[in-house]
XYZ file of C-alpha atoms in Angstrom:
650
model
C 27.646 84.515 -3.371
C 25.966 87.685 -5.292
C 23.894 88.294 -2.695
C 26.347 88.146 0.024
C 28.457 90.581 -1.280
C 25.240 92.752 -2.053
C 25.006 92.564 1.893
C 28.388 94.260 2.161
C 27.318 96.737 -0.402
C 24.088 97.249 1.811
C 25.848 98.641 4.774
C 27.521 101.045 2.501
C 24.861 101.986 0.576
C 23.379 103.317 4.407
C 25.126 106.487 3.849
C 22.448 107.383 0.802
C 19.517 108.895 0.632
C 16.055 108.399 0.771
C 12.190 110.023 1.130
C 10.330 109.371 4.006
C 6.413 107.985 4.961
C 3.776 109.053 7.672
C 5.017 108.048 10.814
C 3.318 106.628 13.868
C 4.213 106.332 17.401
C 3.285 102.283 17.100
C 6.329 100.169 18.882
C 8.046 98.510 15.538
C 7.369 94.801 16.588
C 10.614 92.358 17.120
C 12.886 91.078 14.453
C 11.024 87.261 13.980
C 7.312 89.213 13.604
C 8.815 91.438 10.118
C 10.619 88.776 8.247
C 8.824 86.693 6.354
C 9.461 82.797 6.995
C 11.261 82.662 3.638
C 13.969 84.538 5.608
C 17.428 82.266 5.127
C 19.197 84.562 7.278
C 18.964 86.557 9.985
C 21.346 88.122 12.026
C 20.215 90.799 14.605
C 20.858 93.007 17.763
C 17.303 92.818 18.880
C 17.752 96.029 20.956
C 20.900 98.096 20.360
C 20.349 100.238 23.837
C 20.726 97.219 25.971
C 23.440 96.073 23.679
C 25.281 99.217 24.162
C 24.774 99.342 27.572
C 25.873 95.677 28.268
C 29.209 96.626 26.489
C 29.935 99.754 28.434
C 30.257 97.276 31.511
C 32.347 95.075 29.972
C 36.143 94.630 31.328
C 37.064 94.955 27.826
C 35.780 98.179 26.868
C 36.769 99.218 30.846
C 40.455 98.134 29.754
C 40.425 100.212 26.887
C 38.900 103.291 28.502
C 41.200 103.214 31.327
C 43.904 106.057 32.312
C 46.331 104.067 31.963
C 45.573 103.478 28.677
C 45.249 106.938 27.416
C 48.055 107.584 25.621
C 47.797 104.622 23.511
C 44.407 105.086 22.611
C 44.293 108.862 21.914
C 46.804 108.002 19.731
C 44.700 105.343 17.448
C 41.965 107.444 17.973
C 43.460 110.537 16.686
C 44.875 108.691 13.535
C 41.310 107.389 13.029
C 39.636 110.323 13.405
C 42.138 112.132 10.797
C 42.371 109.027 8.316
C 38.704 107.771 8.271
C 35.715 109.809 10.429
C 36.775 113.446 9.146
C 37.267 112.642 5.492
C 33.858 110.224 5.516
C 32.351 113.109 7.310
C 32.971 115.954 4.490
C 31.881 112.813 1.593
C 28.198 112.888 3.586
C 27.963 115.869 5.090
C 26.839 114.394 8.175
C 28.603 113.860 11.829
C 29.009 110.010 12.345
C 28.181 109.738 15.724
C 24.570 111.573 14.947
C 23.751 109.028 12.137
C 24.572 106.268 14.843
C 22.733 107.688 17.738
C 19.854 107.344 15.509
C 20.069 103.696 15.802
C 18.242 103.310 18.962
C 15.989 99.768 18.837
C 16.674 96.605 16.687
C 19.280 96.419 14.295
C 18.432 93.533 11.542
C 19.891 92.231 8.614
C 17.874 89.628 6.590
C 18.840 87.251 3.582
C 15.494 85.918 2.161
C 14.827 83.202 -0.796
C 12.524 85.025 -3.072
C 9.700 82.877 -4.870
C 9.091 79.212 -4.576
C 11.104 76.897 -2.778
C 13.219 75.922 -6.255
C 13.865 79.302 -6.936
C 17.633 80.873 -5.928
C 16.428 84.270 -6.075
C 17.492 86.170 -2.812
C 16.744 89.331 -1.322
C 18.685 91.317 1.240
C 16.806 93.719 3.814
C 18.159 95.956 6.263
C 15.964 97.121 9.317
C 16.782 99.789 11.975
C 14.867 101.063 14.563
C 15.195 104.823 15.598
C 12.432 104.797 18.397
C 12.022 108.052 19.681
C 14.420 109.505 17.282
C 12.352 108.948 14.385
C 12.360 112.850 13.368
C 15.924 113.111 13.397
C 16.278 110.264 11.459
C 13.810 111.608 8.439
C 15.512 115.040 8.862
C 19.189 113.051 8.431
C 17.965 111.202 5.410
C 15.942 113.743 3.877
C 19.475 115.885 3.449
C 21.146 112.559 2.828
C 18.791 112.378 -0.605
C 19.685 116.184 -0.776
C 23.112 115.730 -1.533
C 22.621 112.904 -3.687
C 20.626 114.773 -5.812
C 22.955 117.500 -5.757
C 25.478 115.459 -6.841
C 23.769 114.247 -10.418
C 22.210 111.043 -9.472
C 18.685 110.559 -10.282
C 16.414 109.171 -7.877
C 12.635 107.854 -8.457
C 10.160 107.054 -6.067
C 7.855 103.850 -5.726
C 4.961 103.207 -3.549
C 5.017 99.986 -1.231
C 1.566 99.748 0.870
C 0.838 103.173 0.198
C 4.833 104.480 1.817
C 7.225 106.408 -0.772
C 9.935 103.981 -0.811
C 13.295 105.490 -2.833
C 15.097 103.491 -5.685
C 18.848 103.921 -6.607
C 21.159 102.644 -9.137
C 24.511 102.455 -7.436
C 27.686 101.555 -8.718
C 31.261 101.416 -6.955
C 31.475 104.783 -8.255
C 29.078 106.262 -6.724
C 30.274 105.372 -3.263
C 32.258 107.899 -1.200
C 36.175 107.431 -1.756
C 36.542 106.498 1.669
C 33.946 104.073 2.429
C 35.838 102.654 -0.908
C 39.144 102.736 0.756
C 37.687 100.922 4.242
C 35.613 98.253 1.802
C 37.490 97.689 -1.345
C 34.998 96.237 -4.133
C 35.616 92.943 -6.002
C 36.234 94.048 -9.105
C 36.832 98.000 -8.981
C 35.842 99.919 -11.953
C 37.466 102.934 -13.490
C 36.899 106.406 -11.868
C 34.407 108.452 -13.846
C 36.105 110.985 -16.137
C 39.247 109.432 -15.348
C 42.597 111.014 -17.881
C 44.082 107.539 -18.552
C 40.960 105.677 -19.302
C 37.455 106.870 -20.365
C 34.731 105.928 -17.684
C 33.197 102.615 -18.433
C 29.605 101.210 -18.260
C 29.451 99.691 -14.772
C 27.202 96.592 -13.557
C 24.812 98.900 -11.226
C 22.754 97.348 -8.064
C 19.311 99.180 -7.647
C 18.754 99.801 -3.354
C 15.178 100.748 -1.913
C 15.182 102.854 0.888
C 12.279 103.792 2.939
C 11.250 104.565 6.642
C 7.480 103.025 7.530
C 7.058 104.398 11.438
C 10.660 105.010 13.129
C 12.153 102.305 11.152
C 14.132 102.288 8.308
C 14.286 99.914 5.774
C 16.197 99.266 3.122
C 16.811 96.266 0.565
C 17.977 95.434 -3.045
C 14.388 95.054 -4.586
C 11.148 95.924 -3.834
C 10.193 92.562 -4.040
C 13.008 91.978 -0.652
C 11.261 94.475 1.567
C 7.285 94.946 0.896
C 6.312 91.994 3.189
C 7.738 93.669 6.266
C 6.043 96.865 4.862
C 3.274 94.869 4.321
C 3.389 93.454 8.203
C 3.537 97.386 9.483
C 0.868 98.350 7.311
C -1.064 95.684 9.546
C -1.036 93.000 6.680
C -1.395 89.358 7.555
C 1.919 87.661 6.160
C 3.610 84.329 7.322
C 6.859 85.411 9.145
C 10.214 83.564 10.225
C 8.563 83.777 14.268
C 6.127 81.235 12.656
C 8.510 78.895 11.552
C 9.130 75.680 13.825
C 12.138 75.327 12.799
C 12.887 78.757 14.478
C 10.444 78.740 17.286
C 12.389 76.002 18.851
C 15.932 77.875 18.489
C 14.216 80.821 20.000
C 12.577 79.533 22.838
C 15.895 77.819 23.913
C 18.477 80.343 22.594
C 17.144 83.657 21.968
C 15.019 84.880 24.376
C 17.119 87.024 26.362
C 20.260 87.560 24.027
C 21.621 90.949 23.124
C 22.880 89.273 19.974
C 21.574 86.262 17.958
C 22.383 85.414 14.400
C 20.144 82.284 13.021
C 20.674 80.270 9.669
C 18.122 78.115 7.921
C 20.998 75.349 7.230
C 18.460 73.377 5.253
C 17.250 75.270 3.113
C 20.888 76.629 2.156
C 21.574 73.246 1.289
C 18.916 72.447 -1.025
C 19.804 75.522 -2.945
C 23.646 74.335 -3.116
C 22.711 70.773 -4.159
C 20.655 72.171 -6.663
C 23.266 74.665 -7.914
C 25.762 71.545 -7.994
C 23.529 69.328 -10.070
C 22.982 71.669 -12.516
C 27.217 72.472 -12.745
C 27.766 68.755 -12.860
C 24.973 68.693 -15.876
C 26.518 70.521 -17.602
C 30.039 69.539 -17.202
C 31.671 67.098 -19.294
C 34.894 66.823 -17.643
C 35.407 63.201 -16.281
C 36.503 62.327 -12.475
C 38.368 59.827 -11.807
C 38.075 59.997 -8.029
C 34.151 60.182 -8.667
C 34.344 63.088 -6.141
C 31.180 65.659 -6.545
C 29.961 68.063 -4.281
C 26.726 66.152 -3.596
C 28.634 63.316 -2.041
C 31.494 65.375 -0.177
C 28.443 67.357 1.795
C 26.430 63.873 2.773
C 29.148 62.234 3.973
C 30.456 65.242 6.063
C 26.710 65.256 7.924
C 25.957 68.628 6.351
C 22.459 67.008 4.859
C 21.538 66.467 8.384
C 22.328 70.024 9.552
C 18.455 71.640 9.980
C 19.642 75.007 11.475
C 22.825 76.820 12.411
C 22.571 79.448 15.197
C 24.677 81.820 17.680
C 23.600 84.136 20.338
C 25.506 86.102 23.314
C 24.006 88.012 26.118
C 25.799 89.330 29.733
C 24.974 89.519 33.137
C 26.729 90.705 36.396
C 28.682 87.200 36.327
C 30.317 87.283 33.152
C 29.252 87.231 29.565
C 28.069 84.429 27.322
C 28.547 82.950 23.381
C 26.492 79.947 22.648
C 26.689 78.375 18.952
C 23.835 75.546 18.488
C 23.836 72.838 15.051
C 20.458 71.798 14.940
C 21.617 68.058 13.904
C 19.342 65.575 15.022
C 20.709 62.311 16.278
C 19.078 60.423 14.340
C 20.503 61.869 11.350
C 23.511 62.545 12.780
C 26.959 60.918 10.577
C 29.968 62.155 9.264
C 31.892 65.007 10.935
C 28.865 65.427 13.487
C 29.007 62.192 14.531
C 32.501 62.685 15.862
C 32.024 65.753 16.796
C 29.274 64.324 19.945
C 31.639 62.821 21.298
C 31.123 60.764 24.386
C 28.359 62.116 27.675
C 31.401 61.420 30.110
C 32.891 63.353 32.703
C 35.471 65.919 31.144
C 36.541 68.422 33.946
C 40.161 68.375 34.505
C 41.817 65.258 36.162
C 43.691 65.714 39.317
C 46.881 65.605 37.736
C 46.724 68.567 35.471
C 48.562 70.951 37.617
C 46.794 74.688 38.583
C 49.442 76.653 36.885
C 48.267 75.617 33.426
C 47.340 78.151 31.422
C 45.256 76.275 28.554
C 43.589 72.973 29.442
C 41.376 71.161 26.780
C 39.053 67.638 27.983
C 37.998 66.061 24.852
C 35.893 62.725 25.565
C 35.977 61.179 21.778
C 35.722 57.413 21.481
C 38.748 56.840 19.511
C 37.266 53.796 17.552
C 33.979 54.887 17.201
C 35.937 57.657 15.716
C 38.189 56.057 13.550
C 34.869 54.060 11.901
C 32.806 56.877 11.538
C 36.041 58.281 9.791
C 36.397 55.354 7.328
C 32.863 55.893 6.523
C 32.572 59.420 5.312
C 35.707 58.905 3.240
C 34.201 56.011 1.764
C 31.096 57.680 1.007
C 33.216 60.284 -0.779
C 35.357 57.849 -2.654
C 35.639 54.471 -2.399
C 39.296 54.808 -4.244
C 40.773 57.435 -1.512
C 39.843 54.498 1.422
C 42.030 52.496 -0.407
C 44.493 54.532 -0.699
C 44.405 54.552 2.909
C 44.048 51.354 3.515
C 47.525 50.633 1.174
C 49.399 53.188 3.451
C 48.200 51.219 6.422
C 49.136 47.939 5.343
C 52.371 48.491 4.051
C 53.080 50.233 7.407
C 52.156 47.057 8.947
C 53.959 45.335 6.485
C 56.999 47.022 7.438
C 56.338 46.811 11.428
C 56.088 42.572 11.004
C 59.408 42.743 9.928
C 60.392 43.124 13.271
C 57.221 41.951 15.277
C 55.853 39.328 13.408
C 52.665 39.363 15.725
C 52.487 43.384 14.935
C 48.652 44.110 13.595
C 48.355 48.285 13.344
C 44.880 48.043 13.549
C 44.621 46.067 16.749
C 47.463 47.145 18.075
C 47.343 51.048 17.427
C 43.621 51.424 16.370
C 42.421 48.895 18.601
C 43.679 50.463 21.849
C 42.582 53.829 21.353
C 40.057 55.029 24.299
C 37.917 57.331 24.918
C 39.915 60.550 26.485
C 41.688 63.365 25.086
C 43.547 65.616 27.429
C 45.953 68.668 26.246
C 47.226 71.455 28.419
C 49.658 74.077 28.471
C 52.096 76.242 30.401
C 53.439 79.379 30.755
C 56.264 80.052 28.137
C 59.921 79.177 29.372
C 60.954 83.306 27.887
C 60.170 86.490 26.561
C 61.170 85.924 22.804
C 58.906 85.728 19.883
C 59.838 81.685 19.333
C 59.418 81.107 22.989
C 55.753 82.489 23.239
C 54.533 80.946 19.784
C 56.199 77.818 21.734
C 55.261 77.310 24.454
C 55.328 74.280 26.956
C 52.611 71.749 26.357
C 51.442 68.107 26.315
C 49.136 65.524 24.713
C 47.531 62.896 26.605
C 45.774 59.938 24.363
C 43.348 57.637 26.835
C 44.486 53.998 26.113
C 43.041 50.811 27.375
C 46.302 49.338 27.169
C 48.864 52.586 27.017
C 52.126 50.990 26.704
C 50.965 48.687 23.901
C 49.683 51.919 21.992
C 53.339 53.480 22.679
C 54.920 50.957 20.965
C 52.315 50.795 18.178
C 52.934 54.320 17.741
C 56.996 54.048 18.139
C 56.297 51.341 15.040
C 54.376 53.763 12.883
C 56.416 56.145 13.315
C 59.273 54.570 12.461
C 57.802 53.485 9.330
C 57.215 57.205 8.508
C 60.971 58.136 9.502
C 62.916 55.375 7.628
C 63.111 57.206 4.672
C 65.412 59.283 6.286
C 67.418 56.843 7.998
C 66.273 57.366 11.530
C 64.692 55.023 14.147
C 62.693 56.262 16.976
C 65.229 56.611 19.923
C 64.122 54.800 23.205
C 65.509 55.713 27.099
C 64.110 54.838 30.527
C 63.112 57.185 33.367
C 61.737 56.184 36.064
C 60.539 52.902 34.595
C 59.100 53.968 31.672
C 59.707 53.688 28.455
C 60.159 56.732 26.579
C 60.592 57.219 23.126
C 61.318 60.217 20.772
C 61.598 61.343 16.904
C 62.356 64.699 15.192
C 59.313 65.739 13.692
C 60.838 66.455 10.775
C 62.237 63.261 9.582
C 58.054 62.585 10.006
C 57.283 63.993 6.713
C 54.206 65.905 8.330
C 53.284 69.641 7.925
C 54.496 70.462 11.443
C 55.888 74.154 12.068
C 58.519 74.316 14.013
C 59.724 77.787 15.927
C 62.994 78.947 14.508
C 65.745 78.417 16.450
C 64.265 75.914 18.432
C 64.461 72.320 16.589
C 61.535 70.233 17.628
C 61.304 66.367 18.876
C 58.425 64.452 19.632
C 58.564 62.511 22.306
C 56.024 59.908 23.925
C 55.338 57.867 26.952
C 52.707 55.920 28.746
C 51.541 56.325 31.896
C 48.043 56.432 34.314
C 45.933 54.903 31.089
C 47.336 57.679 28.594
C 50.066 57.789 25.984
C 51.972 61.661 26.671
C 53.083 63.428 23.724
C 55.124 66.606 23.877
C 57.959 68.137 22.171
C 58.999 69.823 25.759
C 60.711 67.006 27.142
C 60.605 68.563 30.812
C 57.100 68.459 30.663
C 56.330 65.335 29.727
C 58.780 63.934 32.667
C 56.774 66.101 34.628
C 53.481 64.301 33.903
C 55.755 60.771 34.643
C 56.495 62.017 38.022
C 52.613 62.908 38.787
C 52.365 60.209 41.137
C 55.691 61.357 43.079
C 54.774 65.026 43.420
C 51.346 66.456 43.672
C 50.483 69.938 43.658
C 47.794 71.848 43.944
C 45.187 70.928 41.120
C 43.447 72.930 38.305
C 39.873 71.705 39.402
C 40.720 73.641 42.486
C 41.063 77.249 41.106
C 38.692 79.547 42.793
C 35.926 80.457 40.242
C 36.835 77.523 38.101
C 33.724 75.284 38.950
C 31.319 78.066 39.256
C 32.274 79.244 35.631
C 32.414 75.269 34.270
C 28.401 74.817 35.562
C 27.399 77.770 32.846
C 28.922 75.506 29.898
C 28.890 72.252 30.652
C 25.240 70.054 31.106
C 23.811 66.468 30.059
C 25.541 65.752 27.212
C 29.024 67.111 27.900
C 31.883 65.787 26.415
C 33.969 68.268 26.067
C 35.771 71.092 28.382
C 37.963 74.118 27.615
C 39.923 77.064 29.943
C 42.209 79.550 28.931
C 43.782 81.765 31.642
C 43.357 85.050 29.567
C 45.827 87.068 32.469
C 48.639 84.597 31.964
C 48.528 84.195 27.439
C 48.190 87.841 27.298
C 50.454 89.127 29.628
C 53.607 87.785 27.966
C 52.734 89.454 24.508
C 51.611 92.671 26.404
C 54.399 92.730 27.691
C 56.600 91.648 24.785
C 54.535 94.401 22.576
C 55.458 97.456 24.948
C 59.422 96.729 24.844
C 59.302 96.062 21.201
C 56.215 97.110 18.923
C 58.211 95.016 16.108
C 57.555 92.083 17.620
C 54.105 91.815 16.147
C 55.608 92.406 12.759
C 57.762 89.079 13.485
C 55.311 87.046 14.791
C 52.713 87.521 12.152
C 54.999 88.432 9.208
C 51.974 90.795 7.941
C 51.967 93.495 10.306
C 50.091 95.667 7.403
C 47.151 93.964 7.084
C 45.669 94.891 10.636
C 45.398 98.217 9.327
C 45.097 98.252 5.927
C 45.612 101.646 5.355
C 48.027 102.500 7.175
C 51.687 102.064 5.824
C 53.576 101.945 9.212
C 51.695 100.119 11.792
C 53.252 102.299 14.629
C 51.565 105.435 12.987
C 48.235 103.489 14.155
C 49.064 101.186 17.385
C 52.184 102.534 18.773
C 52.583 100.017 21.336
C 55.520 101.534 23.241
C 52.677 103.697 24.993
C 51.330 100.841 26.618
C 51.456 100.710 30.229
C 53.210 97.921 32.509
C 50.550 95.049 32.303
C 50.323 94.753 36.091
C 48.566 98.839 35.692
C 45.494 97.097 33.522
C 45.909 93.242 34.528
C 42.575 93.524 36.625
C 40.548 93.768 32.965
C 41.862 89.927 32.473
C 41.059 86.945 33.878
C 39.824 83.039 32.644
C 37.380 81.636 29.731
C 36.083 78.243 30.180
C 33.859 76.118 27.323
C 31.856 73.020 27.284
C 30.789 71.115 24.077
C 27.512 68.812 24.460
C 25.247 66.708 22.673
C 21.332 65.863 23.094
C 19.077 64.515 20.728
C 18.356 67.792 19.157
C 21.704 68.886 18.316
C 25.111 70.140 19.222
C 26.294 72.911 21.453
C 29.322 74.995 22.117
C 29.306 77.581 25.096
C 31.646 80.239 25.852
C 31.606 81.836 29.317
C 33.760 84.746 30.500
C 33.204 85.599 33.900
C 33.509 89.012 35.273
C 36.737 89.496 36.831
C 37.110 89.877 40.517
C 38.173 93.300 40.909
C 36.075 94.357 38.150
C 33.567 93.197 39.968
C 34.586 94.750 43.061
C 34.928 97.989 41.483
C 31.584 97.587 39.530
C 30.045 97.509 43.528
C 31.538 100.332 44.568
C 30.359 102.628 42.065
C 26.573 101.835 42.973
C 24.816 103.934 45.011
């Protein structure tokens, strides 16, 4: 965890200064050809002009740059300006936007494992490319190390490969008071010289900072940085581009992202099982659970997990978030087992209606599920499956009373299928309650629904009889339906205030509906009376569903962006107190501001239907394939973006 929070401290310690090599007009080679293959870490913006450029079409930063929008923002940008950019301007002595127009190729940040394999010594390095801008940037750091100097702190220089590389001891005192404001440290130490309390001697972090070519590099030991000096300098060192293990992400992932951030999940791992064994060494505390780290991250899968990745890139169509587990099926268990879920179709049925605005396809085997379930909490401790196992049989215990023929495992666990469907509608009103509540439904895939309804009505009832309630039961149109207030459940279920909250159930078409909107779940009983236009038939829908889904799928998302926003928009502009009520911590968005209108003064918003056009659907797609898991995110451009993006070509 030290050297994670040394990464924070890395982006601050930017700001310092440093002396400056030869420079040569040599193109600074990509991210995977500088770090070394003991790289952990690596998260990157390969090349920050494309990424820059990408953004500038994107409806979002459109929305926010719109005329309509002006007031608003001129306002947030004015207080931000005042509060942050002009004081951290006078602490460096520099303009902000000239130290980030430097910033002109890659961007990297690296977390390597220094040593041997066994060893848990890390090393963080920072890596920016300033191209063409490569004087500017020496002239910028050169008074940078100016002002340091000028300010007491002593400064020595090393040689790496023949480049001056600086070295500085930094404590939290020696960063500006702003940057200390924005990025709080841990444990914050006395100011120098202060009246109350004598300065005290502060744990200092030494940086290096150096500039080999037009890029600048900076770490937390020599030892971090001087193999990419090294790989500059023309040395022959084994880097992270040589690794399989990130050759194969790369080929399939990275190749033409803007973004990409890549972990080496197993080597984390055998640094935190090592770390655990030697806690649990040297502990003498008993467990009575026999619980230990060791066993909690085998049975979850984790052991199996080779690498972690994410990358995003855009195109004219829409843009694009892709997050890969490199778990290989045949190591697969635990939570990635469930997680694969089954290759079926998962597009929305013909019954989910178009005006939904969330719809979620999950297609989990229920009882493959439930087994790989039992299993991990097994592995973890025997004694907690029992304890499960004793709830479940004295539920069943307490269902034969009145079905001597009930068996909760056959009966409840036995009938579960292999299709999860949940969608959601427009709130009913305006309010706070209404919007955090907002019409939905849960449909469980059942070989035999209506003997998983009354399984369910049975363990539910079981749950409730504490408080002296049974499960109420009506008919409509033929079916049973049955409800219970959630809270006479005993579960952690929120419930808007105001607006008490039953469960009720039903099945129907091979599912068992849950909702706590009654009108909605009659609505899915009536589904075979009235029939409406469908949400597989929304225009763009498909188009956007083949860019997530693929062999493998078993899962499928969509949010209608235009329709959950629009509400809160809306709500926001008529009462900026709102947000306060629905979050409870309106202060922490902005830290340091004390009255959030003084920052985002949301009566200056315009009417939503002024900026609507910026809006429009997300879809997602989960999948599995002998290599590993994926999630994709797709947002596709939206129409009269689009339509406005072709009329400004020439």
């Amino acid at each position: 965890m030290r050297r994670f929070r040394r990464a924070r401290a890395l982006i601050l310690a930017l700001v310092l200064s440093i002396p400056l090599t030869r420079f040569a007009n040599a193109a600074i080679p990509s991210p995977e050809k500088l770090l070394p293959d003991d790289t952990l870490i690596i998260v990157t913006a390969p090349d920050l002009g494309k990424l820059r450029a990408d953004f500038k079409k994107t409806p979002q930063n459109q929305f926010w740059n719109d005329p309509a929008m002006k007031p608003f923002t001129e306002k947030f940008m004015s207080k931000w300006t005042e509060e942050v950019v002009k004081p951290l301007e006078r602490d460096l002595g520099i303009k902000l936007n000239d130290l980030a127009n430097l910033a002109q190729g890659q961007a990297t940040l690296g977390l390597r494992q220094l040593g041997s394999p066994a060893s848990e010594e890390g090393g963080v390095v920072l890596l920016v490319d300033a191209k063409d801008k490569a004087d500017q940037l020496k002239q910028t750091l050169a008074g940078f190390r100016k002002k340091w100097v000028e300010m007491g702190k002593t400064v020595r220089t090393e040689k790496i490969h023949e480049s001056e590389f600086a070295v500085l001891s930094l404590s939290s005192n020696d960063v500006p008071k702003t940057l200390r404001k924005l990025f709080p440290p841990s444990s914050p130490a006395p100011e120098a010289g202060s009246e109350t309390e004598p300065a005290k001697n502060q744990d200092k972090t030494e940086w290096v900072f150096g500039q080999v070519q037009s890029l600048l590099i900076v770490g937390d030991s020599i030892k971090a940085v001087e193999p990419t000096v090294s790989r500059l300098m023309g040395g022959s060192v084994p880097t992270l581009g040589e690794l399989a293990a990130f050759q194969a992400d790369q080929l399939a992932r990275f190749r033409d992202a803007t973004f990409y951030a890549w972990i080496n999940a197993k080597g984390l791992m055998a640094i935190f099982n090592r770390k655990m064994a030697e806690t649990k060494e040297k502990s003498d505390a008993p467990n009575p659970f026999d619980i230990n780290p060791e066993k909690v991250v085998a049975a979850l899968g984790l052991s199996g997990l080779k690498t972690f990745c994410v990358s995003a890139r855009a195109s004219e169509q829409g843009s694009q978030l892709e997050a890969f587990a490199g778990v290989p099926e045949s190591s697969r268990q635990g939570l990635f087992k469930i997680l694969a879920g089954e290759p079926k179709d998962s597009n929305p049925p013909n019954f989910v209606p178009a005006e939904v605005v969330k719809f979620q396809r999950w297609r989990l085997d229920g009882q493959k599920a439930w087994a790989a379930l039992e299993k991990m909490v097994s592995d973890i401790s025997p004694q907690m499956l029992n304890g499960i196992n004793f709830l479940i049989d004295t539920a069943n215990t307490a269902a034969k009373e009145k079905d001597s023929g009930f068996d909760i495992r056959k009966t409840l666990i036995g009938n579960l299928g292999d299709d999860i469907i949940s969608y959601q509608k427009a709130p009913r009103g305006e309010t706070v309650a209404q919007l955090k509540s907002p019409p939905s439904i849960l449909l469980i895939g059942s070989p035999n629904s209506e003997r998983f309804a009354i399984a369910l009505k049975s363990l539910l009832g079981f749950m409730t009889q504490q408080a002296g309630i049974t499960p109420e039961e009506r008919d409509f149109l033929g079916r049973k339906v049955f409800s219970v207030p959630l809270r006479s459940i005993g579960l952690p279920i929120p419930a808007a205030a105001g607006m008490p909250k039953t469960l009720s159930f039903a099945a129907s078409g091979g599912y068992v509906a849950l909702s706590t909107d009654v009108a909605t779940l009659e609505e899915y009983l009536r589904t075979s009376e009235t029939q409406g236009k469908a949400l597989k038939e929304a225009t763009g829908l498909n188009d956007a569903a083949q860019k997530v889904l693929g062999p493998g799928s078993s899962l499928f998302g969509y949010e209608n962006q235009a329709e959950t926003i629009r509400n809160w928009f809306e709500l926001l502009r008529k009462d900026s107190g709102a947000l306060t009520n629905a979050t409870g911590t309106a202060g922490a968005l902005v830290p340091a501001a004390k009255d959030l209108k003084e920052w985002l003064d949301f009566s200056l918003l315009p009417r939503f239907e002024k900026v609507s056009k910026y809006f429009y659907f997300t879809v997602y797609g989960g999948s599995a394939t002998a290599d590993g898991l994926t999630l994709k995110v797709f947002s596709p451009v939206p129409p009269a973006v689009k339509v406005q993006a072709a009329a400004s070509r020439p």
